Coordinates of C-alpha atoms in Angstrom, one line a residue:
M271 CA -0.1 -0.1 0.0
D272 CA 1.6 3.3 -1.2
L273 CA 0.4 6.2 1.0
D274 CA 2.5 8.8 -0.8
G275 CA 3.6 8.8 -4.3
D276 CA 7.1 10.2 -3.4
L277 CA 7.7 7.6 -0.8
P278 CA 8.1 3.7 -0.9
P279 CA 5.5 1.7 0.6
W280 CA 5.0 1.2 4.2
H281 CA 5.8 -2.3 5.6
L282 CA 4.4 -4.4 8.2
A283 CA 6.2 -4.5 11.6
T284 CA 5.7 -6.2 14.8
I285 CA 5.5 -4.4 18.3
N286 CA 7.4 -6.3 20.7
L287 CA 7.5 -4.0 23.7
I288 CA 5.4 -1.2 24.9
H289 CA 6.5 1.4 27.6
S290 CA 3.4 3.2 28.8
N291 CA 5.0 5.7 31.0
K292 CA 7.2 7.1 28.3
R293 CA 4.6 6.5 25.6
Q294 CA 7.3 4.6 23.6
V295 CA 6.8 1.5 21.4
R296 CA 9.7 -0.9 20.1
V297 CA 9.1 -2.3 16.6
K298 CA 10.9 -5.0 14.5
Y299 CA 10.5 -5.0 10.8
N300 CA 9.2 -8.2 9.2
I301 CA 11.2 -8.0 6.1
R302 CA 15.0 -8.5 6.1
E303 CA 15.3 -6.3 9.3
K304 CA 16.8 -7.8 12.4
T305 CA 17.4 -4.5 14.3
E306 CA 14.7 -3.2 16.6
Y307 CA 13.8 0.5 16.9
W308 CA 12.1 2.7 19.4
F309 CA 9.4 5.3 18.4
H310 CA 7.4 7.7 20.4
S311 CA 3.9 6.8 20.3
D312 CA 2.9 10.3 19.0
S313 CA 5.0 9.7 15.9
T314 CA 2.9 10.1 12.6
E315 CA 5.2 7.5 11.2
L316 CA 3.1 4.6 13.0
L317 CA -0.1 3.5 11.6
S318 CA -2.1 0.7 13.5
C319 CA -3.5 -2.1 11.5
S320 CA -5.5 -5.3 11.8
I321 CA -3.6 -8.6 10.5
T322 CA -6.6 -9.3 8.5
K323 CA -7.0 -5.9 7.0
K324 CA -4.9 -4.4 4.3
K325 CA -5.6 -0.7 5.2
P326 CA -4.5 0.9 8.5
A327 CA -7.4 1.1 11.0
H328 CA -6.3 4.7 12.3
D329 CA -4.1 7.5 11.1
F330 CA -2.6 8.6 14.4
G331 CA -1.0 11.6 12.8
E332 CA -4.5 13.1 13.1
R333 CA -5.2 12.2 16.7
P334 CA -1.8 12.2 18.5
D335 CA -3.5 12.5 21.9
K336 CA -5.2 9.2 21.3
L337 CA -2.4 7.3 19.9
F338 CA -1.1 5.1 22.7
D339 CA -4.5 4.1 23.9
E340 CA -5.3 2.9 20.3
I341 CA -2.1 0.8 19.8
T342 CA -3.7 -2.4 20.8
E343 CA -3.0 -4.5 17.6
E344 CA 0.0 -6.8 17.5
K345 CA 1.0 -5.4 14.2
V346 CA 1.8 -2.0 12.8
Y347 CA 2.9 -0.4 9.7
S348 CA 6.6 0.3 10.0
P349 CA 7.9 4.0 9.7
R350 CA 9.3 5.4 6.6
E351 CA 12.3 6.6 8.6
I352 CA 14.9 4.8 10.8
V353 CA 16.0 6.7 13.9
R354 CA 19.2 6.6 15.9
L355 CA 20.4 8.7 18.8
W356 CA 23.7 10.4 19.6
L357 CA 24.7 11.5 23.1
P358 CA 27.0 14.3 23.9
H359 CA 30.7 13.3 24.0
R360 CA 33.4 15.5 25.8
R361 CA 36.0 15.0 23.2
Y362 CA 34.2 14.0 19.9
G363 CA 31.1 16.2 20.3
W364 CA 28.7 13.3 19.8
E365 CA 28.6 9.6 20.5
L366 CA 26.3 7.0 19.0
A367 CA 24.0 5.8 21.9
K368 CA 23.8 2.2 22.8
E369 CA 20.2 0.7 23.5
E370 CA 21.2 0.5 27.3
D371 CA 22.1 4.2 27.2
H372 CA 18.6 5.5 26.4
M373 CA 16.1 2.7 26.8
F374 CA 13.0 3.9 28.8
K375 CA 15.0 7.1 29.7
S376 CA 14.0 10.7 29.3
L377 CA 16.7 13.5 28.7
A378 CA 16.2 14.4 32.4
E379 CA 17.0 10.9 33.5
L380 CA 20.1 10.9 31.2
K381 CA 21.0 14.2 32.9
L382 CA 21.4 15.8 29.5
T383 CA 20.1 19.2 28.1
E384 CA 20.2 18.0 24.6
L385 CA 20.8 15.0 22.3
L386 CA 21.1 14.5 18.6
L387 CA 18.3 12.7 16.8
E388 CA 19.1 11.4 13.3
R389 CA 16.4 10.4 10.9
R390 CA 17.3 8.3 7.7
K391 CA 14.7 8.8 5.0
R392 CA 14.0 5.7 2.8
S393 CA 13.6 7.8 -0.2
N394 CA 17.2 8.9 -0.6
G395 CA 18.8 7.1 2.4
K396 CA 20.4 10.2 3.8
W397 CA 20.5 11.1 7.6
V398 CA 18.8 14.2 8.7
R399 CA 20.0 15.7 12.0
V400 CA 17.8 17.3 14.6
V401 CA 19.0 18.4 18.0
E402 CA 16.4 17.6 20.7
K403 CA 16.7 20.0 23.7
H404 CA 15.4 19.3 27.3
D405 CA 13.8 21.9 29.6
W406 CA 14.3 20.9 33.1
R407 CA 10.7 22.2 33.8
D408 CA 9.4 19.3 31.9
L409 CA 8.9 17.5 35.2
E410 CA 7.6 14.0 35.9
R411 CA 6.8 12.1 39.1
G412 CA 9.8 11.0 40.7
D413 CA 12.1 13.8 39.3
L414 CA 14.4 15.6 41.7
V415 CA 14.5 19.5 41.9
D416 CA 15.8 22.2 44.1
A417 CA 13.0 23.9 45.9
K418 CA 12.9 27.0 48.1
D419 CA 10.8 26.8 51.3
T420 CA 8.8 29.6 52.9
M421 CA 11.7 30.5 55.0
K422 CA 13.7 31.1 51.7
K423 CA 16.1 28.2 52.1
W424 CA 16.9 25.8 49.4
Y425 CA 16.5 22.1 49.7
E426 CA 16.5 19.1 47.6
A427 CA 13.0 17.9 46.7
E428 CA 11.1 15.2 44.9
V429 CA 8.2 15.5 42.6
I430 CA 5.4 13.5 44.0
E431 CA 2.6 14.6 41.6
C432 CA 2.2 16.7 38.5
R433 CA -1.0 18.6 37.5
S434 CA -1.0 19.8 33.9
E435 CA -4.2 21.9 34.1
D436 CA -2.6 24.6 36.2
N437 CA 1.1 23.7 35.5
T438 CA 1.9 22.8 39.2
V439 CA 3.9 20.0 40.9
F440 CA 3.5 18.7 44.4
V441 CA 7.0 18.4 45.9
H442 CA 8.3 16.6 49.0
Y443 CA 11.4 18.0 50.7
V444 CA 13.8 15.1 50.9
G445 CA 14.6 14.2 54.5
F446 CA 11.7 16.2 56.0
S447 CA 8.3 15.5 57.3
K448 CA 5.5 15.2 54.8
K449 CA 3.6 18.2 56.6
W450 CA 6.0 20.5 54.5
D451 CA 5.0 19.0 51.3
E452 CA 3.4 21.6 48.9
W453 CA 2.1 22.6 45.5
L454 CA 4.4 24.8 43.4
N455 CA 4.0 26.3 39.9
I456 CA 6.7 24.9 37.5
N457 CA 7.5 28.5 36.5
S458 CA 7.9 29.6 40.2
S459 CA 11.2 31.2 41.2
R460 CA 11.2 28.7 44.2
L461 CA 12.0 25.9 41.8
A462 CA 15.5 25.3 40.2
K463 CA 17.2 22.7 38.3
H464 CA 18.3 19.9 40.6
G465 CA 21.9 20.5 42.1
T466 CA 22.1 24.1 41.0
M467 CA 21.0 25.8 44.3
T468 CA 21.8 22.9 46.6
V469 CA 25.3 21.9 45.6
Q470 CA 27.4 22.0 48.8
K471 CA 30.6 23.8 48.4
Y472 CA 33.1 22.0 50.6
D473 CA 36.2 23.2 52.2
S474 CA 39.0 20.8 52.3
N475 CA 39.8 22.1 55.7
T476 CA 36.4 21.5 57.2
P477 CA 36.3 18.6 59.7
P478 CA 33.4 16.0 59.5
M479 CA 30.5 16.7 62.0
V480 CA 31.2 13.2 63.5
R481 CA 34.0 10.6 63.0
G482 CA 33.1 8.6 60.0
G483 CA 30.8 11.1 58.7
V484 CA 32.8 12.1 55.6
G485 CA 30.8 12.8 52.4
L486 CA 31.8 11.2 48.9
V487 CA 32.3 13.1 45.8
N488 CA 30.0 12.1 43.0
L489 CA 32.3 11.2 40.2
G490 CA 29.6 11.1 37.5
N491 CA 26.5 9.1 38.4
T492 CA 28.5 7.2 41.2
C493 CA 25.8 7.9 43.8
Y494 CA 25.0 4.1 43.8
M495 CA 28.7 3.4 44.9
N496 CA 28.7 6.2 47.4
S497 CA 25.5 4.8 49.0
I498 CA 26.8 1.3 49.3
V499 CA 30.2 2.4 50.7
Q500 CA 28.6 4.5 53.4
C501 CA 26.3 1.6 54.5
L502 CA 29.3 -0.8 54.7
S503 CA 31.3 1.9 56.5
N504 CA 28.8 2.0 59.3
C505 CA 28.8 -1.7 59.8
A506 CA 31.1 -1.5 62.7
D507 CA 32.6 -5.1 62.8
F508 CA 33.1 -5.0 58.9
T509 CA 34.9 -1.6 59.2
E510 CA 37.0 -2.4 62.3
Y511 CA 38.5 -5.4 60.5
F512 CA 40.1 -2.8 57.9
L513 CA 40.7 0.0 60.3
D514 CA 42.8 -2.1 62.8
Q515 CA 44.5 -3.7 59.7
S516 CA 43.5 -7.2 60.6
Y517 CA 42.9 -7.7 56.8
L518 CA 46.7 -7.5 56.3
Q519 CA 47.1 -10.8 57.9
D520 CA 45.0 -12.4 55.1
L521 CA 46.7 -10.7 52.2
P522 CA 50.3 -12.3 52.2
Q523 CA 48.9 -15.9 51.6
L524 CA 46.7 -14.6 48.9
L525 CA 49.2 -12.7 47.1
S526 CA 51.5 -15.7 46.8
S527 CA 48.5 -17.8 45.3
S528 CA 48.5 -18.0 41.5
A529 CA 44.9 -18.6 41.5
A530 CA 44.1 -15.2 43.4
R531 CA 41.8 -13.0 41.3
G532 CA 42.7 -9.2 41.5
G533 CA 45.8 -9.7 43.7
G534 CA 44.0 -8.3 46.8
M535 CA 43.7 -4.9 45.2
M536 CA 39.9 -4.6 45.8
A537 CA 40.5 -5.2 49.6
T538 CA 43.5 -2.9 49.7
T539 CA 41.6 -0.1 47.8
L540 CA 38.4 -0.4 50.1
A541 CA 40.7 -0.4 53.2
E542 CA 42.4 2.8 52.1
L543 CA 39.0 4.4 51.5
L544 CA 37.7 3.3 54.8
Q545 CA 40.9 4.8 56.6
R546 CA 40.1 8.1 54.9
L547 CA 36.4 8.1 56.0
W548 CA 37.3 7.3 59.6
N549 CA 40.6 9.0 60.1
S550 CA 40.3 12.1 57.9
Q551 CA 40.1 15.6 59.2
T552 CA 38.2 16.7 56.0
S553 CA 34.5 16.4 55.4
V554 CA 34.6 15.2 51.8
F555 CA 36.6 12.8 50.0
P556 CA 36.7 11.7 46.2
P557 CA 36.6 7.9 46.0
R558 CA 38.4 7.7 42.5
A559 CA 40.6 4.6 43.3
L560 CA 37.6 2.6 44.4
K561 CA 35.6 3.6 41.3
K562 CA 38.5 2.6 39.0
M563 CA 39.1 -0.7 40.8
I564 CA 35.4 -1.6 40.4
G565 CA 35.6 -0.8 36.8
K566 CA 38.6 -3.1 36.4
A567 CA 36.7 -5.9 38.2
N568 CA 33.6 -5.6 35.9
P569 CA 33.9 -3.5 32.6
D570 CA 30.0 -2.9 33.0
F571 CA 30.8 -0.4 35.8
K572 CA 33.2 1.6 33.7
G573 CA 32.3 5.1 32.6
S574 CA 29.5 7.3 34.1
R575 CA 26.4 5.3 33.5
Q576 CA 24.1 4.9 36.5
Q577 CA 24.3 1.2 37.9
D578 CA 22.2 -1.0 40.3
A579 CA 23.6 -0.6 43.9
S580 CA 22.6 -4.3 44.6
E581 CA 24.6 -5.6 41.7
L582 CA 27.6 -3.5 43.0
L583 CA 27.2 -5.0 46.4
V584 CA 27.2 -8.7 45.1
L585 CA 30.4 -7.8 43.1
L586 CA 32.2 -6.2 46.1
F587 CA 31.4 -9.3 48.2
D588 CA 32.6 -11.6 45.6
R589 CA 35.9 -9.9 45.1
L590 CA 36.4 -9.2 48.8
S591 CA 35.8 -13.1 49.4
S592 CA 38.4 -13.8 46.8
D593 CA 41.1 -11.3 48.0
L594 CA 40.7 -12.1 51.7
K595 CA 40.3 -15.8 51.5
R596 CA 42.3 -17.7 54.1
P597 CA 44.0 -21.0 53.2
P598 CA 42.9 -24.0 55.2
A599 CA 45.2 -25.0 58.0
A600 CA 47.7 -27.7 57.2
N601 CA 46.5 -30.1 59.8
D602 CA 42.9 -29.8 58.4
A603 CA 43.9 -30.3 54.8
A604 CA 43.1 -34.1 54.7
A605 CA 39.7 -33.6 56.3
A606 CA 38.9 -30.7 54.0
V607 CA 39.5 -33.1 51.0
A608 CA 37.3 -35.7 52.5
N609 CA 34.5 -33.3 53.1
N610 CA 34.7 -31.9 49.7
K611 CA 34.2 -35.4 48.2
I612 CA 31.1 -35.9 50.6
E613 CA 29.6 -32.5 49.9
D614 CA 30.1 -32.8 46.0
I615 CA 27.6 -35.6 46.0
G616 CA 24.1 -34.1 45.2
K617 CA 25.5 -30.8 43.6
K618 CA 22.8 -29.5 41.4
E619 CA 23.5 -27.2 38.3
G620 CA 26.8 -26.0 39.6
K621 CA 25.4 -25.1 43.2
E622 CA 26.9 -26.7 46.3
G623 CA 24.1 -28.8 47.7
K624 CA 23.5 -32.3 49.1
E625 CA 20.6 -34.5 48.8
K626 CA 19.3 -35.3 52.4
K627 CA 17.9 -38.7 53.4
D628 CA 14.7 -39.0 55.5
C629 CA 16.4 -39.6 58.8
P630 CA 16.0 -36.4 61.0
V631 CA 19.0 -37.0 63.0
K632 CA 21.1 -37.4 59.8
Q633 CA 19.5 -34.4 58.2
E634 CA 20.7 -32.2 61.2
K635 CA 24.2 -33.5 61.0
E636 CA 24.3 -32.9 57.2
K637 CA 23.0 -29.3 57.6
S638 CA 25.9 -28.6 60.0
S639 CA 28.2 -30.5 57.7
Y640 CA 27.4 -28.2 54.7
W641 CA 28.1 -25.0 56.7
E642 CA 31.4 -26.3 58.1
S643 CA 32.5 -27.4 54.7
Y644 CA 31.6 -24.2 53.0
R645 CA 33.3 -22.1 55.7
K646 CA 36.7 -24.2 55.4
K647 CA 36.5 -23.7 51.5
N648 CA 35.6 -20.1 51.7
D649 CA 37.2 -18.8 54.8
S650 CA 37.2 -15.1 54.8
I651 CA 35.8 -11.9 56.6
I652 CA 32.8 -12.0 54.3
T653 CA 32.0 -15.6 55.4
D654 CA 32.5 -14.7 59.0
L655 CA 30.2 -11.6 59.0
M656 CA 27.8 -11.5 56.0
T657 CA 27.2 -15.2 54.8
Y658 CA 23.8 -17.0 55.5
V659 CA 22.7 -20.4 54.2
E660 CA 19.4 -20.7 52.3
Q661 CA 17.9 -24.1 52.5
Q662 CA 15.4 -25.2 49.8
T663 CA 13.4 -28.2 50.4
T664 CA 11.3 -30.3 47.9
M665 CA 9.0 -33.1 49.4
C666 CA 6.9 -35.7 47.5
L667 CA 3.3 -35.4 48.9
T668 CA 2.7 -39.1 48.4
C669 CA 5.8 -40.8 50.0
N670 CA 7.3 -37.8 51.8
K671 CA 10.8 -38.4 50.3
T672 CA 12.6 -35.2 50.9
H673 CA 15.4 -33.4 48.8
I674 CA 17.3 -30.5 50.3
I675 CA 19.7 -28.1 48.6
N676 CA 21.8 -25.7 50.6
T677 CA 23.1 -22.5 49.1
A678 CA 25.4 -19.9 50.8
S679 CA 25.0 -16.2 49.9
Q680 CA 25.5 -12.7 51.2
V681 CA 22.5 -10.8 50.1
L682 CA 19.0 -12.0 50.9
Q683 CA 16.6 -11.3 48.1
L684 CA 12.9 -10.6 49.2
S685 CA 10.1 -10.2 46.8
I686 CA 7.3 -7.6 47.5
P687 CA 3.9 -9.3 47.5
P688 CA 2.3 -8.9 44.2
S689 CA -1.0 -7.6 45.7
S690 CA 0.8 -4.5 46.8
F691 CA 2.6 -3.5 43.6
W692 CA 0.7 -0.3 43.0
S693 CA -0.3 1.5 46.2
S694 CA -0.6 -0.6 49.3
T695 CA 1.6 -0.6 52.4
V696 CA 3.3 -3.8 53.4
S697 CA 5.6 -4.9 56.1
L698 CA 9.0 -6.7 56.0
K699 CA 7.1 -9.5 57.8
D700 CA 4.8 -9.8 54.8
C701 CA 7.9 -10.1 52.4
F702 CA 9.3 -12.9 54.6
E703 CA 5.9 -14.7 54.6
L704 CA 6.1 -14.8 50.8
Y705 CA 9.7 -15.8 51.0
K706 CA 8.7 -18.9 53.1
K707 CA 5.4 -19.7 51.3
K708 CA 5.1 -23.4 50.2
E709 CA 4.7 -23.9 46.5
V710 CA 2.9 -27.0 45.0
L711 CA 4.6 -28.4 42.0
E712 CA 3.0 -30.9 39.6
G713 CA 4.5 -33.4 37.2
L714 CA 7.7 -33.9 38.9
T715 CA 9.3 -37.5 39.0
C716 CA 9.7 -38.9 42.5
E717 CA 12.7 -41.3 42.7
R718 CA 11.0 -43.4 45.4
C719 CA 7.5 -43.6 43.7
N720 CA 9.1 -43.9 40.4
R721 CA 6.4 -41.9 38.6
K722 CA 5.4 -38.2 38.5
Q723 CA 3.9 -36.9 41.6
K724 CA 2.8 -33.7 43.3
K725 CA 5.6 -32.1 45.3
V726 CA 5.8 -29.2 47.8
K727 CA 8.8 -26.7 47.7
Y728 CA 9.6 -24.2 50.3
T729 CA 12.6 -22.2 51.4
R730 CA 14.1 -21.6 54.8
I731 CA 17.3 -20.1 56.4
A732 CA 19.6 -22.7 58.0
H733 CA 22.5 -20.3 59.2
L734 CA 22.2 -16.6 60.1
P735 CA 25.1 -14.2 59.6
D736 CA 26.2 -11.3 62.0
I737 CA 25.3 -8.8 59.4
L738 CA 22.2 -9.5 57.5
V739 CA 21.9 -7.7 54.1
I740 CA 18.3 -7.7 52.6
T741 CA 17.5 -6.4 49.1
L742 CA 13.9 -5.7 48.4
N743 CA 13.2 -6.6 44.9
R744 CA 11.9 -3.3 43.7
F745 CA 12.8 -3.6 40.1
R746 CA 10.7 -5.9 37.7
M747 CA 11.9 -8.4 35.2
G748 CA 10.5 -9.6 31.8
Y749 CA 8.1 -7.4 30.1
Y750 CA 8.3 -4.5 32.5
S751 CA 12.0 -5.0 33.0
G752 CA 13.6 -2.1 35.0
Q753 CA 10.3 -0.5 36.2
K754 CA 10.4 0.2 39.9
V755 CA 7.8 -1.2 42.5
S756 CA 7.4 1.8 44.9
T757 CA 5.4 0.1 47.5
Y758 CA 5.9 1.5 51.0
V759 CA 7.6 -1.4 53.0
E760 CA 7.5 -0.9 56.7
F761 CA 10.6 -2.4 58.4
P762 CA 11.8 -2.4 62.1
L763 CA 14.7 -0.3 63.4
H764 CA 15.1 -2.7 66.4
E765 CA 14.4 -6.4 67.0
L766 CA 13.8 -7.8 63.7
K767 CA 12.9 -11.4 64.4
L768 CA 13.3 -14.3 61.8
D769 CA 11.9 -17.2 63.7
G770 CA 9.2 -17.9 61.0
V771 CA 12.0 -18.6 58.4
I772 CA 14.5 -20.4 60.5
E773 CA 15.0 -24.1 59.9
N774 CA 17.4 -24.7 62.9
D775 CA 15.7 -24.3 66.3
E776 CA 19.1 -23.2 67.8
L777 CA 18.9 -20.1 65.8
K778 CA 15.4 -18.9 67.0
G779 CA 15.2 -16.1 69.3
I780 CA 17.9 -14.2 67.5
N781 CA 17.1 -10.4 67.0
Y782 CA 18.6 -8.0 64.6
D783 CA 19.0 -4.1 64.7
L784 CA 19.0 -1.8 61.6
V785 CA 22.3 0.0 61.1
A786 CA 22.0 1.3 57.4
V787 CA 19.8 1.6 54.5
S788 CA 20.6 2.3 50.8
N789 CA 17.7 4.3 49.3
H790 CA 16.8 4.7 45.6
I791 CA 14.9 7.7 44.3
G792 CA 13.6 7.3 40.7
R793 CA 11.6 5.1 38.3
T794 CA 14.2 2.5 37.0
N795 CA 17.2 0.8 38.4
K796 CA 19.4 2.3 35.7
A797 CA 18.3 5.9 36.4
G798 CA 17.5 8.0 39.5
H799 CA 19.5 8.9 42.6
Y800 CA 20.9 6.9 45.6
T801 CA 21.3 8.1 49.1
A802 CA 22.0 6.2 52.4
Y803 CA 20.8 6.4 56.1
A804 CA 23.3 5.0 58.6
K805 CA 23.4 4.8 62.3
S806 CA 26.8 6.1 63.6
P807 CA 28.5 3.5 65.8
I808 CA 30.2 6.4 67.7
N809 CA 27.3 8.3 68.9
K810 CA 24.2 6.1 67.9
K811 CA 22.7 8.8 65.8
W812 CA 21.3 8.6 62.4
Y813 CA 22.8 10.5 59.5
K814 CA 21.8 10.9 55.9
F815 CA 24.6 10.5 53.4
D816 CA 23.9 12.2 49.9
D817 CA 27.1 12.2 48.1
T818 CA 29.1 15.2 49.6
R819 CA 26.3 16.1 52.0
V820 CA 26.1 14.5 55.5
N821 CA 23.3 15.6 57.8
E822 CA 21.9 14.3 61.0
V823 CA 18.3 13.1 60.7
R824 CA 15.6 11.9 63.2
R825 CA 15.3 8.1 63.3
D826 CA 11.6 8.3 62.3
Y827 CA 12.8 9.6 58.9
V828 CA 14.7 6.4 58.0
V829 CA 11.7 4.3 57.0
T830 CA 10.6 5.3 53.7
D831 CA 9.2 4.0 50.4
K832 CA 12.7 4.7 48.8
A833 CA 14.4 1.8 51.0
Y834 CA 16.1 -0.6 48.6
I835 CA 18.9 -2.4 50.6
L836 CA 18.6 -3.0 54.4
F837 CA 21.7 -3.6 56.6
Y838 CA 20.9 -5.4 60.0
K839 CA 23.3 -6.2 62.8
R840 CA 22.9 -9.3 64.9
R841 CA 22.1 -8.3 68.5
R842 CA 24.5 -9.8 71.0

């Protein structure tokens, strides 16, 4: 079908992803095209159609305001133009954007004022360049701005709601009570671009307000790293290991090992940074060495792209475990080899585990055997303080034959109950209830029954760490990959009890107290801003760490819907 005599025919394409918040669709051409392209839903280059019809059902160029609601068919006519984006580059002017650079992101989230948009017309194959500019006043829910209160002081604020009919936004002053929230006109002089009025000019000679209360310079979207470092820094047992130089006792053996990854440099770099944070007489420090080391450990963390704080935490634990791994004692070598052979039986898909028989006494011995074996093979400060053991049990509902797999980890992942995804408030207890919920599986073969049977699967914790790190799974996977679940999750500051998810009765009655929280402000895991709340082990007061800014806060400000990663310390 030729819609224009001067242009080639439109071609059928398939919509394979729709992003409603951004009003974007991703299409894939059905003829000789393997590349996928993003288009704004208001584009006049998209025409919806029915698979059984030859003509488009609607011309969206005539009704752009209704466009996205009407894209309900699986097929569309492909645009006559192909689009590609270029991002500003310090040296070369423009740099071709990769998909991960701009997917689902606005100019505000990319922290850019302009980008280059190229369209290649099919009629002549030439690229036509248009510079798209961004006005910071094009605000959306979740954006950060600088706002001036009624006392004429500037503070960081978050946009909670936007009202287009009168061009106003409802802002919340970050770190303050909701009673100060207010509506402001987007053209008001009380609003300014984020970071322009609240940037803290720091003096290299200014001492921190409390020992350990040193801010970290944002080196270019490194707030995720700063947040995690501040949380770990205020885990007293972890930090003391580096401050009293106990870590040096574990480095010599490591450096002589040909199998060592990284040569202990991650541990050494982190130790030097912690020394700066706790022994420095200045209130701000740039963590360049750690940023460089993280980039070497994983190239995905190079550059200035925003990253997921939880992914960084896993990387740090992995590298520190390797750097600070203690060799087994000589007199335990033979026993370690024997244990390895025993524990290797029952490994499943590369994970350490062991099938347990039905004898309760033997099961308890083998649970202890797994932890002892793991600790000998992975002996480090991370194992000592951060590692817990998750036990997954599968049981046949006909003969009760049980299969148990133990897995050691340092970050406990908790899903937020699905019923609360949009607006409800839930508690951390609700998340643990979902974590331990039994799941009935059908069609699985039972070795004892020798036929397919129904089985029940559930998860418990078999070993508890001194420092329990919990990540709330706020970012979705699959079709809505990257989108954030902003549910308010209530969590206790004191006496977190885990009796309901404990497998070993000896561990029941253990309580945890909150020591730090990594917060995420924004809509996706690859954009937004990270801060941290941490309880000082020196004066037991709570502080907010926002890159270079460090401020004391009341403890009732710590529990928010921005909480992403929780750090709990075992009460002794």
